[in-house]
């Protein structure tokens, strides 16, 4: 990769560069944001990989819901694309905070005026390639997994977040055993109802309901399903599995060659070469045997691990003054500052420790996602500039509302605010629900008669309305029965 030569700086000067470490979305958006601020200092991006990631074609799906594409660029082309930013291909190996310096490749040190750590996170794997366990981290690992899948008859997938969901949906022609710790799929993002909705998608598309408002359910007093012609609501926070009992998921899965092992984890992985077999009748036809905590043994060709991430903080956490959260991230305050002077952090590497108004209302929380990496990197750039210029900075409004726009099982999914009703007193929680088989699944979370979150699956067109109602905290006592009534144009009224 082309990289700009760097002049070593041994003296403390007022012109030391602002150093951003990490060429992911957070680091690049921080450097981009710095490049348009009113600051004179040089900006240096240090990346441990020769290819960097940049968010492009950023568009607002609604007021706060962002969508963008991710472009991969060589370090060299980044310098031509972003004015004033120089790049260095190297790994930061030490932080010498007392000298405001970082060491690169254990070789030389550079002093900084301000440092922003955007080193991302690494997937936690339950094994490695020597045990036929493959993880997905980046483009290279995706290609490797794809190639291995082509030669596999049966694969075990472990994990229950977005990566596992997408993988299970995309794999064709290979038998899948999906091992999840919970009692429903996709529990990081989806409730049980949404999970069942997704699973029904694995079946044939002919069951898709053309009249998208056709199926609506209300949970009756005995917990039975009942057809409700208008808007519906369900009281209590446990949107149990009962309302979806009538969807025949097992049939759907049989056709797809997918088996789900719920409520269990992998206990042990054994390769064929190993002499000790786990059970009598060890089948040598399969190279890998996986023992589950429910005592089942799965014979397969490979295991794909998609079980969460661990922030990359090692070279920095060697400094005992840098505060690290229990989840492994670098703790930052509401202006992206770490516990060390002049050191900031953004993206997957950090853990927010905010106590601002947004948090009090519980509409925003941290999740290690592209959008948040972009927003944090961008905001960190603004914070650094405002601190250098001694200016007051208001927290960016994007931190007022959690938003995530993605696709699961081919469906558009938008998650807003406290969409999983976390930490709310169940007595005051109410769910509004609309369901159209194959087309849409909408769940609105009300807390004390006000909207606090929403799950919108499908082309619902309700994102703007929900966003506004969450942010303005309108009392919905008189409106809630009609908010999801498809015959009333509520979205036009509120957006
Ligand atoms: P990263 O993108 O991890 O970038 C970190 C950078 O720091 C890298 O360039 C690395 O080389 C560099 N680096 C690390 N240590 C050092 C060092 N010591 N010195 C120098 N450089 C260093 N999110 C979504 O919103 N939607 C999705 O669909 C989605 N899918 C995903 C699929 C996969 C397989 C994975 C792994 C994640 C996915 N995510 C998704 C999460 C998303 O990718 C991350 O939240 C986001 O990329 C974090 O960006 P970042 O810039 O903080 O970190």
XYZ file of C-alpha atoms and ligand atoms in Angstrom:
548
model
C 0.000 0.000 0.000
C 1.148 3.512 -0.616
C 1.785 5.285 2.639
C 3.112 8.714 3.342
C 6.526 8.937 4.990
C 6.427 10.173 8.514
C 8.820 12.587 10.129
C 9.683 11.408 13.625
C 8.959 14.000 16.225
C 11.082 13.959 19.297
C 10.273 17.349 20.728
C 7.015 18.443 22.225
C 5.696 21.154 19.961
C 2.335 22.761 19.603
C 2.164 21.348 16.078
C 2.183 17.661 16.880
C -0.445 15.954 14.778
C -3.812 14.700 15.828
C -3.386 10.940 15.524
C -6.327 8.705 14.746
C -5.586 4.983 15.167
C -7.657 2.559 13.087
C -8.764 2.427 9.471
C -12.307 1.193 10.114
C -15.483 3.227 9.824
C -14.889 5.011 13.141
C -11.275 5.998 12.420
C -11.938 7.131 8.862
C -15.040 9.128 9.812
C -13.086 10.750 12.665
C -10.302 11.743 10.262
C -12.871 12.997 7.752
C -14.650 15.016 10.380
C -11.352 16.519 11.593
C -10.432 17.440 8.031
C -13.337 19.885 7.793
C -12.925 21.479 11.211
C -11.316 24.800 11.878
C -7.984 23.431 13.092
C -4.478 23.914 11.813
C -2.822 20.759 13.159
C -1.833 17.963 10.800
C -4.057 14.887 10.885
C -2.468 11.454 10.773
C -4.402 8.220 10.395
C -2.482 5.127 11.509
C -3.944 1.903 10.185
C -2.883 -1.634 10.953
C -4.370 -2.790 7.667
C -3.502 -1.540 4.172
C -7.186 -1.271 3.291
C -9.469 1.161 5.075
C -13.253 1.359 5.253
C -15.185 4.492 4.472
C -18.907 5.196 4.673
C -20.191 6.581 1.355
C -23.606 7.490 -0.104
C -24.830 8.381 3.359
C -28.573 8.944 3.225
C -31.262 9.543 5.799
C -34.040 7.005 5.596
C -35.971 9.245 7.979
C -34.955 12.024 10.360
C -32.465 9.899 12.298
C -32.296 6.514 10.548
C -29.117 6.380 8.455
C -28.208 4.136 5.585
C -24.909 4.058 3.779
C -22.600 1.922 1.721
C -19.149 0.862 2.818
C -16.277 1.385 0.424
C -12.889 -0.258 0.830
C -9.960 1.968 -0.162
C -6.207 1.637 -0.185
C -4.437 3.902 2.283
C -2.934 5.828 -0.597
C -6.249 6.685 -2.191
C -7.649 7.831 1.132
C -5.155 10.687 1.195
C -6.343 11.886 -2.181
C -10.009 11.542 -1.161
C -9.751 13.300 2.183
C -7.984 16.614 2.211
C -5.334 17.235 4.835
C -5.237 13.641 6.118
C -1.920 11.792 5.956
C -1.792 8.072 6.501
C 0.660 5.628 7.987
C 0.501 1.874 7.523
C 1.573 0.499 10.879
C 0.434 -0.928 14.174
C 0.397 1.091 17.332
C 2.215 -1.093 19.826
C 2.421 1.177 22.868
C 0.783 4.248 24.262
C 3.161 6.456 26.238
C 0.554 8.779 27.663
C 2.920 10.711 29.908
C 4.791 11.838 26.782
C 1.712 12.183 24.580
C 3.215 9.629 22.209
C 2.497 6.306 20.558
C 5.015 3.715 19.403
C 4.533 2.224 15.952
C 5.557 -1.362 15.154
C 7.715 -1.378 18.324
C 10.044 0.703 16.228
C 9.586 4.447 16.511
C 7.397 6.883 18.398
C 5.324 9.850 17.335
C 4.008 12.535 19.619
C 0.413 13.648 19.334
C -1.549 16.710 20.299
C -4.691 14.614 20.538
C -5.112 10.880 20.012
C -8.306 9.094 19.003
C -8.347 5.312 19.453
C -10.601 3.623 16.892
C -9.129 0.129 16.896
C -12.438 -1.732 16.676
C -13.130 -5.180 18.041
C -12.227 -8.767 17.248
C -14.760 -11.579 17.094
C -14.495 -14.006 19.970
C -14.074 -17.443 18.472
C -14.786 -20.698 20.222
C -11.842 -22.396 18.499
C -9.533 -21.864 15.552
C -8.798 -23.292 12.129
C -6.823 -26.141 13.678
C -10.128 -27.348 15.147
C -12.061 -26.597 11.915
C -13.638 -23.525 13.559
C -13.861 -20.487 11.310
C -14.839 -16.968 12.316
C -16.094 -14.082 10.257
C -14.256 -10.809 10.718
C -13.534 -9.215 7.390
C -13.694 -9.757 3.642
C -10.871 -12.309 3.689
C -12.487 -14.458 6.340
C -15.835 -14.334 4.512
C -14.114 -15.633 1.378
C -12.420 -18.397 3.339
C -15.697 -19.496 4.949
C -17.427 -19.408 1.565
C -14.758 -21.618 0.033
C -14.936 -24.098 2.923
C -18.727 -24.186 2.737
C -18.603 -25.231 -0.899
C -16.969 -28.502 0.140
C -19.092 -29.071 3.233
C -22.040 -31.401 3.618
C -23.008 -30.222 7.095
C -21.940 -27.149 9.050
C -22.526 -26.138 12.659
C -23.143 -22.419 13.172
C -22.765 -21.030 16.687
C -24.098 -17.633 17.744
C -27.349 -15.742 17.755
C -26.599 -12.200 16.591
C -26.909 -10.530 13.201
C -23.971 -12.376 11.623
C -25.361 -15.824 12.433
C -28.819 -14.768 11.205
C -27.498 -13.645 7.870
C -25.277 -16.674 7.472
C -28.062 -19.154 8.125
C -30.265 -17.322 5.646
C -27.607 -17.192 2.941
C -26.262 -20.758 3.088
C -27.743 -22.877 0.316
C -27.154 -26.529 -0.393
C -25.318 -27.331 2.846
C -27.059 -28.793 5.849
C -26.974 -26.389 8.804
C -27.161 -27.126 12.508
C -27.602 -23.810 14.284
C -26.574 -23.812 17.926
C -27.996 -20.962 20.014
C -27.871 -20.194 23.711
C -31.389 -18.760 23.817
C -34.847 -20.087 23.180
C -35.405 -17.974 20.050
C -33.292 -17.011 17.053
C -31.674 -13.601 16.639
C -32.315 -12.635 20.256
C -29.797 -9.776 20.113
C -32.136 -7.922 17.780
C -35.411 -9.791 17.600
C -38.122 -10.746 20.057
C -39.755 -14.145 19.780
C -42.527 -12.911 17.534
C -40.120 -11.311 15.092
C -37.967 -14.437 15.202
C -40.920 -16.600 14.217
C -41.775 -14.154 11.473
C -38.236 -14.503 10.113
C -38.298 -18.280 10.336
C -41.533 -18.420 8.376
C -39.526 -16.742 5.629
C -37.355 -19.783 5.318
C -40.332 -21.566 3.822
C -41.838 -21.197 0.409
C -42.669 -17.725 -0.732
C -46.075 -18.775 -2.036
C -47.418 -18.478 1.479
C -46.569 -14.784 1.326
C -49.683 -12.828 2.076
C -50.462 -10.377 -0.707
C -52.860 -8.376 1.457
C -50.213 -7.099 3.786
C -52.704 -6.008 6.388
C -54.427 -9.385 6.393
C -53.256 -10.984 9.611
C -53.470 -9.202 12.881
C -53.495 -10.753 16.278
C -54.437 -9.813 19.747
C -53.544 -11.910 22.728
C -56.833 -12.862 24.342
C -57.376 -13.038 28.077
C -56.514 -16.744 28.076
C -53.442 -16.173 25.996
C -55.100 -17.547 22.846
C -54.834 -16.023 19.464
C -57.732 -13.995 18.249
C -58.270 -12.156 15.008
C -58.590 -8.430 15.483
C -59.920 -6.296 12.672
C -58.380 -2.982 13.668
C -55.381 -1.808 15.666
C -54.409 -4.195 18.407
C -52.466 -4.079 21.601
C -51.016 -6.566 24.015
C -50.498 -5.681 27.652
C -47.464 -6.874 29.601
C -43.891 -7.128 28.448
C -43.718 -10.814 27.687
C -44.709 -11.156 24.083
C -44.564 -14.870 24.585
C -44.323 -17.513 21.966
C -48.052 -18.221 22.244
C -49.253 -15.742 19.673
C -47.148 -17.378 17.017
C -47.878 -20.969 17.961
C -50.035 -21.315 14.901
C -47.145 -20.767 12.539
C -45.747 -24.150 11.667
C -42.053 -23.447 11.849
C -40.839 -27.036 11.926
C -42.325 -27.759 8.505
C -40.616 -24.726 7.128
C -37.243 -25.727 8.516
C -37.409 -29.284 7.265
C -37.583 -28.013 3.710
C -34.519 -25.837 4.293
C -32.219 -28.436 5.804
C -31.743 -26.390 8.930
C -31.946 -27.708 12.444
C -31.877 -25.397 15.420
C -30.489 -26.559 18.754
C -32.003 -24.125 21.264
C -30.787 -23.348 24.793
C -27.374 -24.910 24.410
C -23.727 -24.234 23.725
C -20.748 -26.118 22.377
C -18.994 -28.090 25.092
C -16.259 -29.734 23.094
C -15.026 -30.064 19.517
C -13.182 -33.186 18.472
C -11.394 -33.844 15.210
C -11.337 -37.163 13.407
C -7.578 -37.529 13.830
C -8.006 -37.592 17.603
C -7.954 -41.126 18.920
C -10.288 -40.686 21.874
C -13.836 -40.750 20.643
C -16.521 -38.982 22.638
C -19.017 -41.810 22.258
C -19.261 -45.404 21.232
C -19.860 -45.747 17.516
C -17.805 -42.680 16.641
C -18.474 -42.072 12.972
C -15.174 -41.578 11.180
C -16.904 -40.447 8.023
C -17.188 -36.934 9.512
C -14.034 -34.921 10.224
C -15.510 -32.965 13.158
C -17.632 -34.079 16.093
C -19.254 -31.371 18.195
C -20.520 -32.143 21.680
C -23.300 -29.832 22.863
C -24.246 -28.984 26.428
C -27.561 -30.785 25.815
C -25.433 -33.952 25.349
C -26.135 -34.259 21.624
C -23.237 -34.939 19.301
C -23.270 -33.317 15.888
C -21.120 -34.744 13.115
C -20.076 -32.092 10.621
C -17.391 -30.813 8.259
C -16.812 -27.442 9.901
C -17.974 -25.017 12.592
C -18.616 -21.324 12.000
C -18.319 -19.204 15.100
C -20.280 -15.935 15.292
C -20.334 -15.351 19.002
C -19.774 -11.673 19.726
C -16.778 -9.382 19.767
C -14.075 -8.209 22.133
C -12.791 -4.588 21.867
C -9.178 -4.280 20.623
C -7.604 -2.248 23.366
C -4.462 -4.169 24.207
C -1.646 -1.775 23.302
C -3.504 1.004 25.084
C -4.746 -0.870 28.121
C -1.132 -1.525 29.129
C -1.327 2.018 30.524
C -2.921 1.416 33.895
C -4.506 4.867 33.898
C -6.713 4.104 30.925
C -10.071 3.026 32.331
C -11.505 -0.092 30.729
C -15.120 -1.164 31.122
C -16.212 -4.641 32.234
C -17.132 -5.389 28.598
C -13.517 -4.699 27.604
C -14.093 -1.313 25.913
C -12.274 1.952 26.659
C -14.570 4.067 28.804
C -15.449 7.432 27.269
C -17.418 10.410 28.536
C -20.074 12.383 26.664
C -17.381 14.279 24.738
C -15.587 11.075 23.669
C -12.704 11.600 26.129
C -11.083 8.639 27.830
C -9.659 8.760 31.343
C -6.305 9.950 29.930
C -5.712 13.592 28.962
C -5.784 14.256 25.201
C -6.885 10.691 24.452
C -10.265 9.979 22.861
C -11.900 6.771 21.624
C -14.729 5.913 19.220
C -16.443 2.943 17.581
C -16.267 -0.686 18.694
C -13.178 -0.045 20.814
C -15.024 2.190 23.273
C -17.751 1.841 25.875
C -19.918 4.869 26.572
C -20.363 6.079 30.089
C -22.857 8.818 29.503
C -25.273 10.189 31.974
C -26.878 12.776 29.728
C -30.574 13.362 29.105
C -30.677 10.889 26.250
C -29.714 8.101 28.593
C -32.222 9.139 31.248
C -34.988 8.626 28.721
C -33.371 5.378 27.595
C -33.873 5.933 23.882
C -30.222 5.539 22.965
C -27.831 2.848 24.003
C -24.576 1.554 22.612
C -24.418 -1.439 20.300
C -21.310 -2.218 18.267
C -22.693 -1.395 14.822
C -21.606 0.402 11.651
C -23.911 3.358 12.188
C -22.630 3.994 15.679
C -19.003 3.661 14.551
C -19.722 6.300 11.893
C -21.569 8.627 14.253
C -19.048 8.302 17.065
C -16.063 8.838 14.764
C -17.669 11.909 13.276
C -18.625 13.319 16.675
C -15.165 12.546 18.139
C -13.636 14.699 15.370
C -15.943 17.579 16.327
C -15.182 17.152 20.047
C -11.427 17.178 19.454
C -11.694 20.362 17.390
C -13.924 22.102 19.907
C -11.546 21.238 22.761
C -8.564 22.497 20.768
C -10.417 25.726 20.052
C -11.783 26.023 23.583
C -15.334 25.959 22.304
C -18.460 24.525 23.871
C -19.929 21.493 22.102
C -23.468 20.153 22.248
C -23.849 16.400 22.097
C -24.819 15.285 18.606
C -28.562 14.684 18.271
C -27.917 11.233 16.796
C -27.317 10.059 20.367
C -30.887 10.880 21.347
C -32.393 7.854 19.682
C -31.055 4.386 18.999
C -31.611 3.502 15.349
C -30.513 0.491 13.374
C -31.449 -0.170 9.793
C -30.516 -3.543 8.361
C -31.781 -6.577 6.469
C -32.489 -9.936 8.022
C -33.685 -12.853 5.935
C -34.176 -10.484 3.022
C -36.484 -8.181 4.991
C -35.879 -4.545 5.751
C -35.547 -4.195 9.535
C -35.624 -0.914 11.448
C -35.107 -0.850 15.183
C -35.826 2.330 17.114
C -35.280 3.447 20.700
C -35.795 0.923 23.467
C -37.130 -1.632 20.982
C -36.579 -4.553 23.330
C -38.228 -2.846 26.315
C -35.054 -3.338 28.342
C -35.104 -2.302 31.969
C -38.715 -1.104 31.936
C -41.157 -1.929 34.706
C -43.403 -4.581 33.114
C -46.542 -3.188 34.746
C -46.296 0.002 32.693
C -45.317 -1.622 29.400
C -47.720 -2.267 26.570
C -47.047 -3.602 23.082
C -48.909 -2.655 19.927
C -48.561 -5.302 17.284
C -49.356 -5.730 13.611
C -48.418 -8.775 11.645
C -48.812 -9.677 8.008
C -47.396 -13.074 7.156
C -44.418 -12.753 4.862
C -44.797 -8.993 4.604
C -44.547 -7.121 7.847
C -44.066 -7.424 11.557
C -44.517 -4.264 13.591
C -44.120 -4.008 17.326
C -44.408 -0.738 19.168
C -43.324 -0.480 22.795
C -45.351 1.865 24.981
C -44.193 2.787 28.453
C -46.573 4.740 30.666
C -48.705 5.455 27.592
C -45.804 6.930 25.600
C -43.887 5.335 22.769
C -40.344 4.341 23.731
C -39.329 1.913 21.008
C -40.334 0.105 17.824
C -39.452 -2.912 15.704
C -40.407 -2.358 12.060
C -39.908 -5.298 9.724
C -40.901 -4.970 6.077
C -41.792 -1.891 4.067
C -43.925 -0.390 6.818
C -43.366 3.315 6.083
C -43.772 3.971 9.810
C -40.214 4.922 10.744
C -40.731 8.675 10.659
C -43.931 8.519 12.696
C -42.384 6.264 15.338
C -39.249 8.340 15.517
C -41.275 11.503 16.128
C -43.527 9.913 18.702
C -40.580 8.513 20.642
C -38.736 11.804 20.620
C -41.698 14.059 21.465
C -43.135 11.690 24.116
C -46.749 12.440 23.262
C -49.234 10.718 25.557
C -50.943 8.097 23.367
C -53.784 7.016 25.652
C -56.469 8.152 23.217
C -54.613 7.190 20.053
C -53.024 3.849 20.755
C -55.925 1.756 19.504
C -55.606 3.333 16.094
C -51.895 3.851 15.694
C -51.468 0.577 13.845
C -54.882 0.578 12.230
C -54.023 0.168 8.547
C -57.194 2.033 7.545
C -56.125 5.246 9.251
C -53.258 7.325 7.893
C -51.473 7.887 11.186
C -48.085 8.184 9.556
C -49.269 11.141 7.478
C -50.622 12.758 10.636
C -47.511 12.416 12.746
C -44.489 12.502 10.452
P -13.138 -1.800 12.797
O -13.940 -1.755 11.563
O -12.904 -3.121 13.433
O -11.746 -1.119 12.472
C -10.670 -1.176 13.353
C -9.411 -0.752 12.627
O -8.372 -0.579 13.561
C -8.899 -1.737 11.598
O -8.519 -1.018 10.448
C -7.664 -2.353 12.252
O -6.705 -2.756 11.314
C -7.179 -1.172 13.058
N -6.367 -1.494 14.224
C -6.668 -2.311 15.262
N -5.682 -2.300 16.167
C -4.737 -1.452 15.698
C -3.474 -1.008 16.175
N -2.999 -1.407 17.350
N -2.776 -0.141 15.423
C -3.245 0.305 14.242
N -4.415 -0.066 13.744
C -5.171 -0.931 14.459
N -22.643 -3.748 11.891
C -23.774 -3.309 11.325
O -24.240 -2.228 11.669
N -24.422 -4.035 10.371
C -23.955 -5.228 9.949
O -24.576 -5.866 9.095
C -22.750 -5.721 10.510
N -22.230 -6.877 10.076
C -21.055 -7.290 10.593
C -20.505 -8.470 10.111
C -19.308 -8.922 10.620
C -18.743 -10.198 10.081
C -18.657 -8.212 11.669
C -17.370 -8.723 12.275
C -19.197 -7.036 12.154
C -20.399 -6.565 11.623
N -20.960 -5.384 12.074
C -22.111 -4.924 11.506
C -20.305 -4.543 13.111
C -19.490 -3.447 12.436
O -18.682 -4.037 11.452
C -18.631 -2.724 13.468
O -19.465 -2.181 14.471
C -17.852 -1.576 12.831
O -17.180 -1.994 11.687
C -16.868 -1.004 13.841
O -16.040 -0.067 13.210
P -14.701 0.411 13.893
O -14.138 1.424 12.988
O -14.962 0.779 15.310
O -13.768 -0.889 13.957
